[in-house]
PDB file of C-alpha atoms in Angstrom:
ATOM      1  CA  MET F   1      -9.381  75.003   2.528  1.00  0.00           C
ATOM      2  CA  ALA F   2     -10.994  74.029  -0.589  1.00  0.00           C
ATOM      3  CA  LYS F   3     -14.667  73.339  -0.895  1.00  0.00           C
ATOM      4  CA  THR F   4     -15.999  70.117  -0.229  1.00  0.00           C
ATOM      5  CA  ILE F   5     -18.073  68.237  -3.431  1.00  0.00           C
ATOM      6  CA  THR F   6     -20.737  66.188  -3.766  1.00  0.00           C
ATOM      7  CA  LEU F   7     -20.739  62.984  -6.105  1.00  0.00           C
ATOM      8  CA  THR F   8     -22.726  59.964  -6.682  1.00  0.00           C
ATOM      9  CA  GLN F   9     -21.069  56.487  -5.840  1.00  0.00           C
ATOM     10  CA  THR F  10     -21.406  55.892  -9.785  1.00  0.00           C
ATOM     11  CA  ASP F  11     -19.613  58.928 -10.913  1.00  0.00           C
ATOM     12  CA  TYR F  12     -17.017  58.518  -8.411  1.00  0.00           C
ATOM     13  CA  ASP F  13     -16.513  54.670  -9.119  1.00  0.00           C
ATOM     14  CA  ARG F  14     -16.043  55.666 -12.966  1.00  0.00           C
ATOM     15  CA  LEU F  15     -14.082  58.618 -12.257  1.00  0.00           C
ATOM     16  CA  LYS F  16     -11.694  56.730 -10.204  1.00  0.00           C
ATOM     17  CA  ALA F  17     -11.363  54.173 -12.775  1.00  0.00           C
ATOM     18  CA  LEU F  18     -10.404  56.761 -15.132  1.00  0.00           C
ATOM     19  CA  THR F  19      -8.380  58.213 -13.555  1.00  0.00           C
ATOM     20  CA  SER F  20      -6.650  54.716 -11.776  1.00  0.00           C
ATOM     21  CA  VAL F  21      -4.031  54.954 -14.833  1.00  0.00           C
ATOM     22  CA  ASP F  22      -1.798  57.445 -16.004  1.00  0.00           C
ATOM     23  CA  PRO F  23      -2.857  59.092 -19.324  1.00  0.00           C
ATOM     24  CA  ASP F  24      -0.862  58.587 -22.420  1.00  0.00           C
ATOM     25  CA  PRO F  25       0.936  61.955 -22.734  1.00  0.00           C
ATOM     26  CA  SER F  26      -0.162  62.583 -26.622  1.00  0.00           C
ATOM     27  CA  ASP F  27      -3.852  62.218 -25.402  1.00  0.00           C
ATOM     28  CA  LEU F  28      -4.218  64.336 -22.757  1.00  0.00           C
ATOM     29  CA  ASP F  29      -2.527  67.022 -20.137  1.00  0.00           C
ATOM     30  CA  LYS F  30      -1.371  64.766 -16.990  1.00  0.00           C
ATOM     31  CA  ASN F  31      -2.270  67.953 -15.082  1.00  0.00           C
ATOM     32  CA  ALA F  32      -5.988  67.274 -15.812  1.00  0.00           C
ATOM     33  CA  PHE F  33      -5.883  63.825 -14.345  1.00  0.00           C
ATOM     34  CA  GLN F  34      -4.241  65.476 -11.325  1.00  0.00           C
ATOM     35  CA  GLU F  35      -6.803  68.052 -10.749  1.00  0.00           C
ATOM     36  CA  LEU F  36      -9.541  65.156 -11.097  1.00  0.00           C
ATOM     37  CA  ARG F  37      -7.939  62.944  -8.601  1.00  0.00           C
ATOM     38  CA  ALA F  38      -7.684  65.743  -6.487  1.00  0.00           C
ATOM     39  CA  GLU F  39     -11.514  66.710  -6.654  1.00  0.00           C
ATOM     40  CA  LEU F  40     -12.132  62.727  -5.944  1.00  0.00           C
ATOM     41  CA  ASP F  41      -9.890  62.982  -3.084  1.00  0.00           C
ATOM     42  CA  ARG F  42     -12.102  65.758  -1.337  1.00  0.00           C
ATOM     43  CA  ALA F  43     -15.055  64.442  -2.425  1.00  0.00           C
ATOM     44  CA  VAL F  44     -18.713  63.404  -0.254  1.00  0.00           C
ATOM     45  CA  VAL F  45     -19.938  60.533  -1.982  1.00  0.00           C
ATOM     46  CA  VAL F  46     -23.358  59.607  -2.001  1.00  0.00           C
ATOM     47  CA  ASP F  47     -26.238  57.165  -3.124  1.00  0.00           C
ATOM     48  CA  PRO F  48     -27.230  58.173  -6.511  1.00  0.00           C
ATOM     49  CA  LYS F  49     -30.820  58.568  -5.140  1.00  0.00           C
ATOM     50  CA  GLU F  50     -29.871  60.758  -2.663  1.00  0.00           C
ATOM     51  CA  ILE F  51     -27.898  63.101  -4.916  1.00  0.00           C
ATOM     52  CA  ASP F  52     -29.611  66.972  -4.379  1.00  0.00           C
ATOM     53  CA  PRO F  53     -30.506  67.948  -7.935  1.00  0.00           C
ATOM     54  CA  ASN F  54     -28.890  71.000  -8.115  1.00  0.00           C
ATOM     55  CA  VAL F  55     -25.585  69.153  -8.255  1.00  0.00           C
ATOM     56  CA  VAL F  56     -23.591  68.738 -11.021  1.00  0.00           C
ATOM     57  CA  THR F  57     -22.972  65.022 -11.964  1.00  0.00           C
ATOM     58  CA  VAL F  58     -21.851  63.481 -15.015  1.00  0.00           C
ATOM     59  CA  ASN F  59     -24.089  64.294 -17.659  1.00  0.00           C
ATOM     60  CA  SER F  60     -25.747  66.875 -16.197  1.00  0.00           C
ATOM     61  CA  ARG F  61     -26.463  69.614 -18.582  1.00  0.00           C
ATOM     62  CA  VAL F  62     -25.915  73.431 -16.701  1.00  0.00           C
ATOM     63  CA  LEU F  63     -26.566  76.808 -17.320  1.00  0.00           C
ATOM     64  CA  ILE F  64     -23.374  78.840 -16.462  1.00  0.00           C
ATOM     65  CA  GLN F  65     -22.634  82.341 -16.154  1.00  0.00           C
ATOM     66  CA  ASP F  66     -19.205  84.216 -16.900  1.00  0.00           C
ATOM     67  CA  VAL F  67     -19.020  86.597 -13.240  1.00  0.00           C
ATOM     68  CA  ALA F  68     -16.470  89.116 -15.070  1.00  0.00           C
ATOM     69  CA  THR F  69     -18.942  89.326 -18.624  1.00  0.00           C
ATOM     70  CA  GLY F  70     -21.967  88.353 -17.578  1.00  0.00           C
ATOM     71  CA  GLU F  71     -22.270  85.858 -20.827  1.00  0.00           C
ATOM     72  CA  GLU F  72     -23.923  82.803 -20.177  1.00  0.00           C
ATOM     73  CA  LYS F  73     -23.399  79.174 -21.677  1.00  0.00           C
ATOM     74  CA  GLU F  74     -24.836  75.829 -21.632  1.00  0.00           C
ATOM     75  CA  TYR F  75     -22.743  73.045 -21.081  1.00  0.00           C
ATOM     76  CA  THR F  76     -23.406  69.608 -20.763  1.00  0.00           C
ATOM     77  CA  LEU F  77     -20.862  67.305 -18.114  1.00  0.00           C
ATOM     78  CA  VAL F  78     -19.566  63.898 -20.190  1.00  0.00           C
ATOM     79  CA  PHE F  79     -17.020  61.403 -19.732  1.00  0.00           C
ATOM     80  CA  PRO F  80     -13.683  61.900 -22.534  1.00  0.00           C
ATOM     81  CA  LEU F  81     -15.028  59.938 -25.157  1.00  0.00           C
ATOM     82  CA  ALA F  82     -18.773  61.797 -25.480  1.00  0.00           C
ATOM     83  CA  ALA F  83     -16.888  65.029 -25.125  1.00  0.00           C
ATOM     84  CA  ASP F  84     -18.121  67.415 -28.483  1.00  0.00           C
ATOM     85  CA  PHE F  85     -17.087  70.982 -27.375  1.00  0.00           C
ATOM     86  CA  SER F  86     -18.763  72.262 -30.940  1.00  0.00           C
ATOM     87  CA  VAL F  87     -21.948  71.140 -29.254  1.00  0.00           C
ATOM     88  CA  GLY F  88     -21.286  72.000 -25.603  1.00  0.00           C
ATOM     89  CA  LYS F  89     -20.751  69.004 -24.487  1.00  0.00           C
ATOM     90  CA  ILE F  90     -17.234  69.069 -21.971  1.00  0.00           C
ATOM     91  CA  SER F  91     -15.250  66.572 -20.681  1.00  0.00           C
ATOM     92  CA  VAL F  92     -14.916  66.010 -17.005  1.00  0.00           C
ATOM     93  CA  LEU F  93     -10.999  66.090 -17.708  1.00  0.00           C
ATOM     94  CA  VAL F  94     -11.152  69.565 -18.866  1.00  0.00           C
ATOM     95  CA  PRO F  95     -10.460  72.427 -16.471  1.00  0.00           C
ATOM     96  CA  LEU F  96     -13.911  73.688 -16.846  1.00  0.00           C
ATOM     97  CA  GLY F  97     -15.461  70.200 -16.541  1.00  0.00           C
ATOM     98  CA  THR F  98     -13.143  69.299 -13.244  1.00  0.00           C
ATOM     99  CA  ALA F  99     -13.999  72.699 -12.089  1.00  0.00           C
ATOM    100  CA  LEU F 100     -18.278  72.042 -12.203  1.00  0.00           C
ATOM    101  CA  LEU F 101     -17.930  68.689 -11.200  1.00  0.00           C
ATOM    102  CA  GLY F 102     -19.901  68.055  -7.890  1.00  0.00           C
ATOM    103  CA  PHE F 103     -20.704  71.537  -7.430  1.00  0.00           C
ATOM    104  CA  ARG F 104     -24.324  72.956  -7.153  1.00  0.00           C
ATOM    105  CA  LYS F 105     -26.504  76.038  -8.438  1.00  0.00           C
ATOM    106  CA  GLY F 106     -25.403  78.987  -6.579  1.00  0.00           C
ATOM    107  CA  ASP F 107     -21.867  78.250  -6.818  1.00  0.00           C
ATOM    108  CA  VAL F 108     -19.167  80.350  -7.679  1.00  0.00           C
ATOM    109  CA  VAL F 109     -16.272  77.733  -9.518  1.00  0.00           C
ATOM    110  CA  GLU F 110     -13.079  79.134 -11.019  1.00  0.00           C
ATOM    111  CA  TRP F 111     -11.440  77.755 -14.379  1.00  0.00           C
ATOM    112  CA  LYS F 112      -7.755  77.981 -15.153  1.00  0.00           C
ATOM    113  CA  VAL F 113      -6.883  79.595 -18.258  1.00  0.00           C
ATOM    114  CA  PRO F 114      -4.312  80.916 -19.877  1.00  0.00           C
ATOM    115  CA  GLY F 115      -3.102  84.249 -18.399  1.00  0.00           C
ATOM    116  CA  GLY F 116      -5.037  83.581 -15.170  1.00  0.00           C
ATOM    117  CA  LEU F 117      -8.480  82.371 -13.481  1.00  0.00           C
ATOM    118  CA  ARG F 118     -12.168  82.759 -15.062  1.00  0.00           C
ATOM    119  CA  LYS F 119     -14.817  82.584 -12.726  1.00  0.00           C
ATOM    120  CA  PHE F 120     -18.214  81.080 -13.466  1.00  0.00           C
ATOM    121  CA  LYS F 121     -21.545  80.850 -11.199  1.00  0.00           C
ATOM    122  CA  ILE F 122     -23.704  78.096 -11.954  1.00  0.00           C
ATOM    123  CA  LYS F 123     -27.120  79.148 -12.553  1.00  0.00           C
ATOM    124  CA  LYS F 124     -29.297  76.219 -12.835  1.00  0.00           C
ATOM    125  CA  VAL F 125     -29.024  72.834 -13.226  1.00  0.00           C
ATOM    126  CA  LEU F 126     -31.320  72.324 -16.504  1.00  0.00           C
ATOM    127  CA  TYR F 127     -30.979  68.401 -16.416  1.00  0.00           C
ATOM    128  CA  GLN F 128     -29.421  66.026 -14.238  1.00  0.00           C
ATOM    129  CA  PRO F 129     -30.075  62.438 -14.760  1.00  0.00           C
ATOM    130  CA  GLU F 130     -30.371  61.377 -11.244  1.00  0.00           C
ATOM    131  CA  ALA F 131     -33.362  63.508 -10.574  1.00  0.00           C
ATOM    132  CA  ALA F 132     -34.735  62.319 -13.916  1.00  0.00           C
ATOM    133  CA  GLY F 133     -34.395  58.793 -12.757  1.00  0.00           C
ATOM    134  CA  ASN F 134     -31.280  57.599 -14.109  1.00  0.00           C
ATOM    135  CA  PHE F 135     -29.392  56.208 -11.674  1.00  0.00           C
ATOM    136  CA  GLU F 136     -26.884  54.340 -14.393  1.00  0.00           C
ATOM    137  CA  SER F 137     -25.829  57.427 -16.133  1.00  0.00           C
TER     138      SER F 137
END
């Protein structure tokens, strides 16, 4: 059974709207939408003021570590239009973004890559908008 994830009501509503229409096949991989929809279906939804500060929400900045190599990377999880991989902003619609969403510090998440799976540990939530008092991200 898949582990439960935690989302704020704000993130849930925006992500549900984002995934309510089928994507243009030229824009995005349909699998990304299906994966995100599956995550939304298993989410526990809480008020933004009640979210644990160690949970990865949209616009959170996280430090992750590749379990196999020990390499650490920092990413900010964003909505698709704000994504810019060159500066570490990853969309909730890419496999790693979907994998991180709703998990917390200490969790190990799996990211599908060509040829298999990679595992990453969430080392730290460096910034979470809700913990900083921003409930409208």
